[in-house]
Amino acid sequence: MKLSKKNLDQRLDHVYDAIVVGGGAGGLSAAIYLQRYRLSCLVIEKGRGRSFWMQDLRNYLGLPPTTPGRTLLQQGQEHFLSLAGDYLPGFVEEVHDEGDTFAVKVKVGKKDSIYSTLRAKYLVAASGVIDHLPQLDNMQNVFDYAGYNLHVCMICDGYEMGDKKCGLFVNTEAAINTAFVLNWFTPYITVFTQGLCEVSPEMRQKLQDHGYPLVETPIRRFLGENHEMNGVELTDGATIELETGLIAMGSHYHNEYLKGLDLSWKGGNLTTDAMCRTSHSRIFALGDLKEGLNQVSIAVADGTLAATAIWRDIRRVAPPRLWEEHLKQASH
């Protein structure tokens, strides 16, 4: 059922088989499988994750290419709730390993917040990442185009940028190297540093050799209408025509609640085995939090793997279910 500040007290004494932190595609996939394995699952979702902002899922098998990410999430949430799972909008602040269970401290409500602790035998970390966007005085101007034709993922949307005039928006010199992969899809690339980083003579020469203009003046605003970005205006008043854009400014991992646990990391990613199990036998990591491609299809598959591994663990130690009536008849 849907939980809130009003009814959360009904679950405070319950020990779930698994708590899934994150209600994106990976978390909901895991949660649906867990419930279908007849286990008890709670999903805690902070809201407005990466897949929520996807305006179109153009590379997901079986869905119309114009399907919004939020539609996928809404259908997944409804499916999970139909299986008698629990769903709580909230923010996980920390997790403590108590031995047989995990204590998950959650903040519920942005105003007049309450803090509660819920418990589970297994933890599934599916809280994902959020992309860094250009920071303009008017952020609504960025939101008007981000996820439409101002993209954040080349693997997802390289096809949509094919042979178009593309702005590549970066905040480090290392990110400029994205241009030399992006050129598989389009060679019409203008690099915008937004004045956020120094560019070495070697990189300047490399861009020049490829014919890619370098613009270091900060951006004042994106230009366009009806969510279709068609250029930028710089702080010096100059305008540059574009047909699409790719933001390559890094991401923030929503993994702070895991920092107090003894886990193996590789950079910002958790290391996992083939079933998405971390270095802790009862903690699993899905999608963007683990090593691998940041794709919805990967996260959904990860959810399937993690839920199945948890079911196998629990099933192996559970007593067998007997057909008692037949046993009684046989004994007579």
Tab-separated table of C-alpha atoms in Angstrom:
chain	number	residue	atom	x	y	z
A	1	MET	CA	0.000	0.000	0.000
A	2	LYS	CA	1.004	3.638	-0.297
A	3	LEU	CA	2.577	4.839	2.920
A	4	SER	CA	2.752	8.375	4.284
A	5	LYS	CA	3.168	10.227	7.551
A	6	LYS	CA	-0.422	9.281	8.389
A	7	ASN	CA	-0.096	5.500	8.206
A	8	LEU	CA	3.640	4.808	8.443
A	9	ASP	CA	3.323	3.727	12.069
A	10	GLN	CA	1.572	0.565	10.853
A	11	ARG	CA	4.866	-0.668	9.397
A	12	LEU	CA	7.396	0.370	12.019
A	13	ASP	CA	7.390	-3.056	13.696
A	14	HIS	CA	7.425	-4.978	10.429
A	15	VAL	CA	10.669	-6.506	9.113
A	16	TYR	CA	10.617	-6.553	5.327
A	17	ASP	CA	12.436	-9.138	3.301
A	18	ALA	CA	13.901	-6.261	1.289
A	19	ILE	CA	13.863	-2.491	1.235
A	20	VAL	CA	14.505	-0.966	-2.176
A	21	VAL	CA	15.954	2.542	-2.030
A	22	GLY	CA	14.842	4.210	-5.243
A	23	GLY	CA	11.659	3.909	-7.269
A	24	GLY	CA	13.157	4.308	-10.724
A	25	ALA	CA	13.123	1.658	-13.425
A	26	GLY	CA	15.653	-0.576	-11.664
A	27	GLY	CA	14.122	-0.277	-8.218
A	28	LEU	CA	10.598	-0.948	-9.456
A	29	SER	CA	11.793	-3.918	-11.494
A	30	ALA	CA	13.396	-5.436	-8.397
A	31	ALA	CA	10.344	-4.653	-6.286
A	32	ILE	CA	7.886	-6.238	-8.723
A	33	TYR	CA	9.965	-9.412	-8.908
A	34	LEU	CA	10.324	-9.544	-5.123
A	35	GLN	CA	6.572	-9.344	-4.634
A	36	ARG	CA	5.997	-11.956	-7.330
A	37	TYR	CA	8.428	-14.192	-5.434
A	38	ARG	CA	5.995	-13.787	-2.511
A	39	LEU	CA	8.451	-11.768	-0.447
A	40	SER	CA	7.654	-8.521	1.371
A	41	CYS	CA	9.134	-5.385	-0.147
A	42	LEU	CA	9.155	-1.673	0.597
A	43	VAL	CA	10.162	0.898	-2.029
A	44	ILE	CA	11.372	4.268	-0.719
A	45	GLU	CA	11.421	6.895	-3.452
A	46	LYS	CA	12.801	10.413	-3.085
A	47	GLY	CA	11.109	11.627	-6.294
A	48	ARG	CA	12.142	13.165	-9.603
A	49	GLY	CA	15.022	10.882	-10.437
A	50	ARG	CA	16.859	10.701	-13.739
A	51	SER	CA	14.290	8.586	-15.580
A	52	PHE	CA	11.485	10.927	-14.441
A	53	TRP	CA	13.031	13.672	-16.596
A	54	MET	CA	13.291	11.516	-19.721
A	55	GLN	CA	10.793	13.016	-22.143
A	56	ASP	CA	11.020	10.106	-24.595
A	57	LEU	CA	12.209	6.503	-24.229
A	58	ARG	CA	13.337	6.118	-27.832
A	59	ASN	CA	15.547	3.068	-27.313
A	60	TYR	CA	13.414	0.856	-25.055
A	61	LEU	CA	12.110	-2.348	-26.604
A	62	GLY	CA	8.352	-2.708	-26.835
A	63	LEU	CA	7.349	0.878	-26.005
A	64	PRO	CA	6.375	3.637	-28.441
A	65	PRO	CA	9.447	5.879	-28.873
A	66	THR	CA	7.540	8.886	-27.551
A	67	THR	CA	6.777	7.201	-24.203
A	68	PRO	CA	7.797	9.593	-21.375
A	69	GLY	CA	9.944	8.199	-18.587
A	70	ARG	CA	7.350	9.251	-16.022
A	71	THR	CA	4.755	7.049	-17.755
A	72	LEU	CA	7.036	4.035	-17.385
A	73	LEU	CA	7.489	4.825	-13.701
A	74	GLN	CA	3.782	5.368	-13.059
A	75	GLN	CA	2.869	2.056	-14.664
A	76	GLY	CA	5.625	0.311	-12.711
A	77	GLN	CA	4.449	1.805	-9.440
A	78	GLU	CA	0.845	0.760	-10.094
A	79	HIS	CA	1.990	-2.768	-10.964
A	80	PHE	CA	4.011	-3.008	-7.754
A	81	LEU	CA	1.133	-1.766	-5.597
A	82	SER	CA	-1.231	-4.257	-7.252
A	83	LEU	CA	1.051	-6.990	-5.874
A	84	ALA	CA	0.547	-5.720	-2.302
A	85	GLY	CA	3.945	-4.027	-2.038
A	86	ASP	CA	4.550	-0.969	0.148
A	87	TYR	CA	5.600	2.354	-1.421
A	88	LEU	CA	6.828	5.312	0.599
A	89	PRO	CA	7.777	8.754	-0.762
A	90	GLY	CA	10.738	9.714	1.389
A	91	PHE	CA	14.460	10.375	1.590
A	92	VAL	CA	16.792	7.743	3.010
A	93	GLU	CA	19.339	9.472	5.221
A	94	GLU	CA	21.374	6.549	6.518
A	95	VAL	CA	21.493	2.779	6.822
A	96	HIS	CA	22.892	0.807	9.765
A	97	ASP	CA	23.838	-2.851	9.600
A	98	GLU	CA	22.349	-4.483	12.706
A	99	GLY	CA	23.550	-7.978	11.875
A	100	ASP	CA	20.443	-9.853	10.751
A	101	THR	CA	18.650	-6.708	9.613
A	102	PHE	CA	19.316	-3.242	8.229
A	103	ALA	CA	17.889	-0.184	9.977
A	104	VAL	CA	16.921	2.361	7.344
A	105	LYS	CA	16.394	5.904	8.600
A	106	VAL	CA	14.033	7.837	6.367
A	107	LYS	CA	12.852	11.439	6.261
A	108	VAL	CA	9.206	11.721	5.234
A	109	GLY	CA	7.701	15.022	4.117
A	110	LYS	CA	9.487	18.168	2.977
A	111	LYS	CA	7.499	20.289	5.443
A	112	ASP	CA	6.895	19.236	9.038
A	113	SER	CA	9.107	16.241	8.320
A	114	ILE	CA	9.075	13.130	10.439
A	115	TYR	CA	11.976	10.698	10.823
A	116	SER	CA	11.330	6.997	11.084
A	117	THR	CA	13.377	3.803	11.019
A	118	LEU	CA	12.275	0.799	8.983
A	119	ARG	CA	13.922	-2.617	8.885
A	120	ALA	CA	14.662	-5.289	6.318
A	121	LYS	CA	16.781	-8.402	5.878
A	122	TYR	CA	18.109	-7.208	2.500
A	123	LEU	CA	18.846	-3.805	1.022
A	124	VAL	CA	18.637	-2.934	-2.676
A	125	ALA	CA	20.364	0.343	-3.586
A	126	ALA	CA	18.678	1.729	-6.684
A	127	SER	CA	18.826	5.463	-5.980
A	128	GLY	CA	20.654	6.358	-9.192
A	129	VAL	CA	22.300	9.580	-10.290
A	130	ILE	CA	21.229	13.061	-11.298
A	131	ASP	CA	22.989	14.901	-14.106
A	132	HIS	CA	24.671	18.249	-13.573
A	133	LEU	CA	23.099	20.876	-15.813
A	134	PRO	CA	24.346	24.326	-16.856
A	135	GLN	CA	23.692	26.692	-13.970
A	136	LEU	CA	22.005	29.790	-15.359
A	137	ASP	CA	20.293	32.642	-13.525
A	138	ASN	CA	16.996	31.335	-14.863
A	139	MET	CA	17.086	27.564	-14.429
A	140	GLN	CA	13.609	27.202	-15.903
A	141	ASN	CA	15.253	28.141	-19.201
A	142	VAL	CA	17.402	24.989	-18.886
A	143	PHE	CA	14.487	22.782	-17.811
A	144	ASP	CA	12.492	23.925	-20.866
A	145	TYR	CA	14.889	22.018	-23.134
A	146	ALA	CA	16.718	19.416	-21.014
A	147	GLY	CA	15.454	15.977	-21.942
A	148	TYR	CA	13.913	17.197	-25.183
A	149	ASN	CA	16.594	18.080	-27.766
A	150	LEU	CA	19.118	19.120	-25.106
A	151	HIS	CA	20.374	15.665	-24.162
A	152	VAL	CA	22.429	14.247	-21.266
A	153	CYS	CA	23.199	10.754	-22.613
A	154	MET	CA	24.964	10.074	-25.895
A	155	ILE	CA	24.228	6.347	-25.794
A	156	CYS	CA	20.514	7.050	-25.333
A	157	ASP	CA	20.183	9.885	-27.793
A	158	GLY	CA	23.137	9.906	-30.182
A	159	TYR	CA	20.796	8.851	-32.978
A	160	GLU	CA	18.627	11.935	-32.380
A	161	MET	CA	21.709	14.165	-32.737
A	162	GLY	CA	22.742	12.591	-36.041
A	163	ASP	CA	24.250	15.070	-38.523
A	164	LYS	CA	22.827	18.074	-36.651
A	165	LYS	CA	24.544	21.230	-35.442
A	166	CYS	CA	25.278	20.167	-31.874
A	167	GLY	CA	26.463	22.127	-28.873
A	168	LEU	CA	28.606	20.152	-26.431
A	169	PHE	CA	28.381	21.731	-22.966
A	170	VAL	CA	31.236	20.836	-20.598
A	171	ASN	CA	32.750	21.966	-17.307
A	172	THR	CA	36.171	20.247	-17.478
A	173	GLU	CA	38.793	19.811	-20.134
A	174	ALA	CA	38.512	16.041	-19.826
A	175	ALA	CA	34.835	16.259	-20.817
A	176	ILE	CA	35.821	17.905	-24.094
A	177	ASN	CA	37.012	14.465	-25.211
A	178	THR	CA	33.318	13.579	-25.504
A	179	ALA	CA	33.435	15.464	-28.806
A	180	PHE	CA	35.682	12.813	-30.307
A	181	VAL	CA	33.084	10.138	-29.591
A	182	LEU	CA	30.076	12.310	-30.415
A	183	ASN	CA	31.510	12.785	-33.905
A	184	TRP	CA	30.393	9.226	-34.698
A	185	PHE	CA	26.876	10.715	-34.818
A	186	THR	CA	27.621	14.251	-36.032
A	187	PRO	CA	30.743	16.216	-37.006
A	188	TYR	CA	29.004	19.585	-36.594
A	189	ILE	CA	30.120	20.127	-33.016
A	190	THR	CA	30.658	23.378	-31.124
A	191	VAL	CA	32.225	23.024	-27.677
A	192	PHE	CA	31.031	25.359	-24.907
A	193	THR	CA	33.140	25.484	-21.738
A	194	GLN	CA	30.891	28.192	-20.222
A	195	GLY	CA	34.065	29.713	-18.787
A	196	LEU	CA	34.260	26.888	-16.234
A	197	CYS	CA	37.636	25.370	-17.104
A	198	GLU	CA	41.001	26.069	-18.655
A	199	VAL	CA	41.737	24.521	-22.039
A	200	SER	CA	45.293	23.444	-22.802
A	201	PRO	CA	47.080	24.351	-26.051
A	202	GLU	CA	47.079	20.647	-26.972
A	203	MET	CA	43.294	20.379	-26.654
A	204	ARG	CA	42.788	23.636	-28.545
A	205	GLN	CA	44.904	22.243	-31.373
A	206	LYS	CA	42.987	18.956	-31.377
A	207	LEU	CA	39.668	20.789	-31.647
A	208	GLN	CA	41.079	22.967	-34.414
A	209	ASP	CA	42.327	19.909	-36.298
A	210	HIS	CA	38.793	18.473	-36.214
A	211	GLY	CA	37.145	21.763	-37.170
A	212	TYR	CA	35.225	22.063	-33.899
A	213	PRO	CA	34.757	25.665	-32.657
A	214	LEU	CA	35.564	26.344	-29.002
A	215	VAL	CA	33.384	28.888	-27.174
A	216	GLU	CA	34.571	29.922	-23.720
A	217	THR	CA	32.211	32.829	-23.071
A	218	PRO	CA	29.543	31.936	-20.489
A	219	ILE	CA	25.984	31.251	-21.625
A	220	ARG	CA	23.225	33.683	-20.746
A	221	ARG	CA	20.339	31.552	-21.969
A	222	PHE	CA	19.202	28.859	-24.344
A	223	LEU	CA	17.102	29.947	-27.311
A	224	GLY	CA	14.102	28.132	-28.745
A	225	GLU	CA	10.405	27.495	-28.291
A	226	ASN	CA	8.034	24.621	-27.573
A	227	HIS	CA	10.868	22.696	-25.849
A	228	GLU	CA	12.992	22.763	-29.045
A	229	MET	CA	16.334	24.446	-28.375
A	230	ASN	CA	17.736	26.179	-31.481
A	231	GLY	CA	20.725	28.054	-30.145
A	232	VAL	CA	22.341	29.912	-27.269
A	233	GLU	CA	22.839	33.520	-26.323
A	234	LEU	CA	26.169	34.296	-24.662
A	235	THR	CA	26.788	36.845	-21.932
A	236	ASP	CA	28.443	39.149	-24.464
A	237	GLY	CA	25.215	39.243	-26.495
A	238	ALA	CA	26.419	36.970	-29.302
A	239	THR	CA	24.114	34.155	-30.456
A	240	ILE	CA	25.092	30.776	-31.922
A	241	GLU	CA	22.679	28.656	-33.926
A	242	LEU	CA	22.257	25.030	-32.903
A	243	GLU	CA	19.873	22.193	-33.700
A	244	THR	CA	20.568	20.023	-30.667
A	245	GLY	CA	22.871	19.755	-27.673
A	246	LEU	CA	24.639	17.322	-25.352
A	247	ILE	CA	25.426	18.159	-21.725
A	248	ALA	CA	28.584	16.398	-20.486
A	249	MET	CA	29.027	17.937	-17.048
A	250	GLY	CA	29.061	14.830	-14.882
A	251	SER	CA	26.546	13.456	-12.424
A	252	HIS	CA	25.856	13.282	-8.709
A	253	TYR	CA	25.499	9.800	-7.234
A	254	HIS	CA	22.705	9.424	-4.687
A	255	ASN	CA	24.738	7.110	-2.473
A	256	GLU	CA	25.432	9.101	0.689
A	257	TYR	CA	23.298	6.770	2.832
A	258	LEU	CA	25.669	3.895	1.985
A	259	LYS	CA	28.886	5.581	3.101
A	260	GLY	CA	28.748	4.206	6.640
A	261	LEU	CA	28.668	0.604	5.416
A	262	ASP	CA	31.648	-1.592	4.631
A	263	LEU	CA	31.337	-1.800	0.846
A	264	SER	CA	33.742	-2.043	-2.062
A	265	TRP	CA	33.761	0.949	-4.415
A	266	LYS	CA	35.343	1.782	-7.738
A	267	GLY	CA	35.226	5.535	-7.943
A	268	GLY	CA	31.609	6.528	-7.414
A	269	ASN	CA	30.319	3.088	-8.360
A	270	LEU	CA	29.725	0.040	-6.195
A	271	THR	CA	31.428	-3.148	-7.311
A	272	THR	CA	29.043	-6.069	-7.727
A	273	ASP	CA	28.977	-9.659	-8.923
A	274	ALA	CA	26.945	-11.034	-11.830
A	275	MET	CA	23.755	-10.931	-9.728
A	276	CYS	CA	24.297	-7.313	-8.618
A	277	ARG	CA	25.409	-8.368	-5.121
A	278	THR	CA	27.882	-5.960	-3.530
A	279	SER	CA	30.783	-6.923	-1.275
A	280	HIS	CA	28.144	-7.204	1.483
A	281	SER	CA	26.177	-10.416	0.934
A	282	ARG	CA	22.805	-8.810	1.708
A	283	ILE	CA	23.222	-5.508	-0.146
A	284	PHE	CA	22.585	-5.212	-3.868
A	285	ALA	CA	23.231	-2.289	-6.203
A	286	LEU	CA	21.388	-1.602	-9.433
A	287	GLY	CA	21.688	0.548	-12.518
A	288	ASP	CA	23.657	3.764	-12.301
A	289	LEU	CA	25.058	3.034	-8.817
A	290	LYS	CA	27.070	0.042	-10.046
A	291	GLU	CA	29.674	-0.271	-12.751
A	292	GLY	CA	28.248	-0.505	-16.253
A	293	LEU	CA	26.119	1.381	-18.752
A	294	ASN	CA	23.685	3.974	-17.416
A	295	GLN	CA	20.675	2.689	-19.344
A	296	VAL	CA	17.071	2.013	-18.349
A	297	SER	CA	17.230	-1.430	-19.963
A	298	ILE	CA	20.298	-2.338	-17.874
A	299	ALA	CA	18.670	-1.131	-14.646
A	300	VAL	CA	15.518	-3.166	-15.321
A	301	ALA	CA	17.593	-6.299	-15.910
A	302	ASP	CA	19.635	-5.583	-12.769
A	303	GLY	CA	16.417	-5.457	-10.759
A	304	THR	CA	15.462	-8.901	-12.043
A	305	LEU	CA	18.854	-10.336	-11.115
A	306	ALA	CA	18.964	-8.847	-7.619
A	307	ALA	CA	15.430	-9.912	-6.727
A	308	THR	CA	16.088	-13.433	-7.951
A	309	ALA	CA	19.301	-13.683	-5.925
A	310	ILE	CA	17.478	-12.535	-2.790
A	311	TRP	CA	14.678	-15.070	-3.348
A	312	ARG	CA	17.224	-17.855	-3.823
A	313	ASP	CA	18.956	-16.928	-0.553
A	314	ILE	CA	15.709	-16.902	1.417
A	315	ARG	CA	14.282	-20.005	-0.269
A	316	ARG	CA	17.360	-22.110	0.467
A	317	VAL	CA	17.039	-21.647	4.226
A	318	ALA	CA	13.232	-21.735	4.420
A	319	PRO	CA	11.557	-24.952	5.592
A	320	PRO	CA	9.867	-26.921	2.801
A	321	ARG	CA	6.130	-26.531	2.421
A	322	LEU	CA	4.414	-29.896	2.907
A	323	TRP	CA	1.068	-31.160	1.652
A	324	GLU	CA	-0.007	-32.078	5.160
A	325	GLU	CA	-3.288	-33.795	4.243
A	326	HIS	CA	-1.576	-36.261	1.905
A	327	LEU	CA	1.097	-36.976	4.505
A	328	LYS	CA	-1.587	-37.749	7.087
A	329	GLN	CA	-3.382	-40.066	4.669
A	330	ALA	CA	-0.144	-41.855	3.837
A	331	SER	CA	0.621	-42.384	7.516
A	332	HIS	CA	-2.689	-44.187	7.952
